[in-house]
């Protein structure tokens, strides 16, 4: 069917409603006007109410998608400068489980300032603390100890005193005297678009030589 | 609507939507509020719908010329030829 060249956006959503909505009822008669656009030989079509509504809706949604894409790109303009410290206050206990795996319970003091990570397009910040160490069996072991969701910028500067939320269990019994890193990871979850993730690595922690 | 009105409606819709999108994004970015951007844009879409979609009179300033009834009678619509008995022979 021949359509006006301006309606490119119609190809996105096609609603097959084509009714004539007119304020004055017209009886169809033969039209006297000559065929317009004789150079290209195309017939002009009168757009109905449904046609205009469809075109407008499609165009509006396309522009909304573009706005969200640009909003996501604007996140790259932000240069964050987060900081964090983790202190192990106490090792509560350090045992070998009946089935042979080591387990540790720690009390941590986590201080962080992650306010610069928030932008206008940030929904929330997901952070977690992981212990990383090496064993003969695995080159890298990562055990998540604690996590939290920060919903707004005001809560992003905090200092928390907590025992590990998730159990620190090894695959085996390699933890005696082990040196490990504590890393604070964060995932910046946007309202629209790309999610960014990064981390701060803090090294120099180690476990005692004997079980307690 | 008439042809000029239709063209006007189409152009008006595109320009209005783009303008509202730009204003909404700028306001949202400067105010640091995603909510504000969405609200302004939604308002813009509703306004554009009210302006361009219904058949307002200012879209019909050059009304279409319809044929007079007396003239229509002089040029009757051609009748469709009746040939139901003839069928094209299919070759196997």
mmCIF file with all atom_site columns, C-alpha atoms in Angstrom, chain A residues 94-95 101-104 131 133-135 141 143 168-180 206-211:
data_model
loop_
_atom_site.group_PDB
_atom_site.id
_atom_site.type_symbol
_atom_site.label_atom_id
_atom_site.label_alt_id
_atom_site.label_comp_id
_atom_site.label_asym_id
_atom_site.label_entity_id
_atom_site.label_seq_id
_atom_site.pdbx_PDB_ins_code
_atom_site.Cartn_x
_atom_site.Cartn_y
_atom_site.Cartn_z
_atom_site.occupancy
_atom_site.B_iso_or_equiv
_atom_site.pdbx_formal_charge
_atom_site.auth_seq_id
_atom_site.auth_comp_id
_atom_site.auth_asym_id
_atom_site.auth_atom_id
_atom_site.pdbx_PDB_model_num
ATOM 1  C CA . UNK A 1 94  ? 38.147 -20.835 64.262 1.00 0.00 ? 94  UNK A CA 1
ATOM 2  C CA . UNK A 1 95  ? 37.149 -24.473 64.032 1.00 0.00 ? 95  UNK A CA 1
ATOM 3  C CA . UNK A 1 101 ? 36.241 -28.029 56.305 1.00 0.00 ? 101 UNK A CA 1
ATOM 4  C CA . UNK A 1 102 ? 37.617 -25.051 58.196 1.00 0.00 ? 102 UNK A CA 1
ATOM 5  C CA . UNK A 1 103 ? 35.281 -22.346 59.418 1.00 0.00 ? 103 UNK A CA 1
ATOM 6  C CA . UNK A 1 104 ? 35.963 -18.884 60.824 1.00 0.00 ? 104 UNK A CA 1
ATOM 7  C CA . UNK A 1 131 ? 37.600 -12.592 51.523 1.00 0.00 ? 131 UNK A CA 1
ATOM 8  C CA . UNK A 1 133 ? 42.915 -16.165 49.376 1.00 0.00 ? 133 UNK A CA 1
ATOM 9  C CA . UNK A 1 134 ? 44.917 -18.823 47.614 1.00 0.00 ? 134 UNK A CA 1
ATOM 10 C CA . UNK A 1 135 ? 45.022 -22.547 48.284 1.00 0.00 ? 135 UNK A CA 1
ATOM 11 C CA . UNK A 1 141 ? 38.992 -18.459 46.537 1.00 0.00 ? 141 UNK A CA 1
ATOM 12 C CA . UNK A 1 143 ? 34.034 -16.029 50.033 1.00 0.00 ? 143 UNK A CA 1
ATOM 13 C CA . UNK A 1 168 ? 33.386 -18.212 56.028 1.00 0.00 ? 168 UNK A CA 1
ATOM 14 C CA . UNK A 1 169 ? 33.966 -21.862 55.164 1.00 0.00 ? 169 UNK A CA 1
ATOM 15 C CA . UNK A 1 170 ? 36.907 -23.231 53.235 1.00 0.00 ? 170 UNK A CA 1
ATOM 16 C CA . UNK A 1 171 ? 36.934 -26.155 50.828 1.00 0.00 ? 171 UNK A CA 1
ATOM 17 C CA . UNK A 1 172 ? 39.317 -28.180 52.907 1.00 0.00 ? 172 UNK A CA 1
ATOM 18 C CA . UNK A 1 173 ? 41.468 -27.211 55.852 1.00 0.00 ? 173 UNK A CA 1
ATOM 19 C CA . UNK A 1 174 ? 43.824 -24.598 54.470 1.00 0.00 ? 174 UNK A CA 1
ATOM 20 C CA . UNK A 1 175 ? 42.964 -21.621 56.606 1.00 0.00 ? 175 UNK A CA 1
ATOM 21 C CA . UNK A 1 176 ? 45.450 -21.944 59.447 1.00 0.00 ? 176 UNK A CA 1
ATOM 22 C CA . UNK A 1 177 ? 47.820 -19.000 59.301 1.00 0.00 ? 177 UNK A CA 1
ATOM 23 C CA . UNK A 1 178 ? 46.363 -17.998 55.941 1.00 0.00 ? 178 UNK A CA 1
ATOM 24 C CA . UNK A 1 179 ? 46.952 -14.524 54.547 1.00 0.00 ? 179 UNK A CA 1
ATOM 25 C CA . UNK A 1 180 ? 43.937 -13.073 52.809 1.00 0.00 ? 180 UNK A CA 1
ATOM 26 C CA . UNK A 1 206 ? 45.726 -13.157 58.263 1.00 0.00 ? 206 UNK A CA 1
ATOM 27 C CA . UNK A 1 207 ? 44.177 -15.879 60.311 1.00 0.00 ? 207 UNK A CA 1
ATOM 28 C CA . UNK A 1 208 ? 45.733 -17.407 63.457 1.00 0.00 ? 208 UNK A CA 1
ATOM 29 C CA . UNK A 1 209 ? 47.972 -20.464 63.261 1.00 0.00 ? 209 UNK A CA 1
ATOM 30 C CA . UNK A 1 210 ? 45.824 -22.682 65.458 1.00 0.00 ? 210 UNK A CA 1
ATOM 31 C CA . UNK A 1 211 ? 42.188 -23.475 65.876 1.00 0.00 ? 211 UNK A CA 1
#
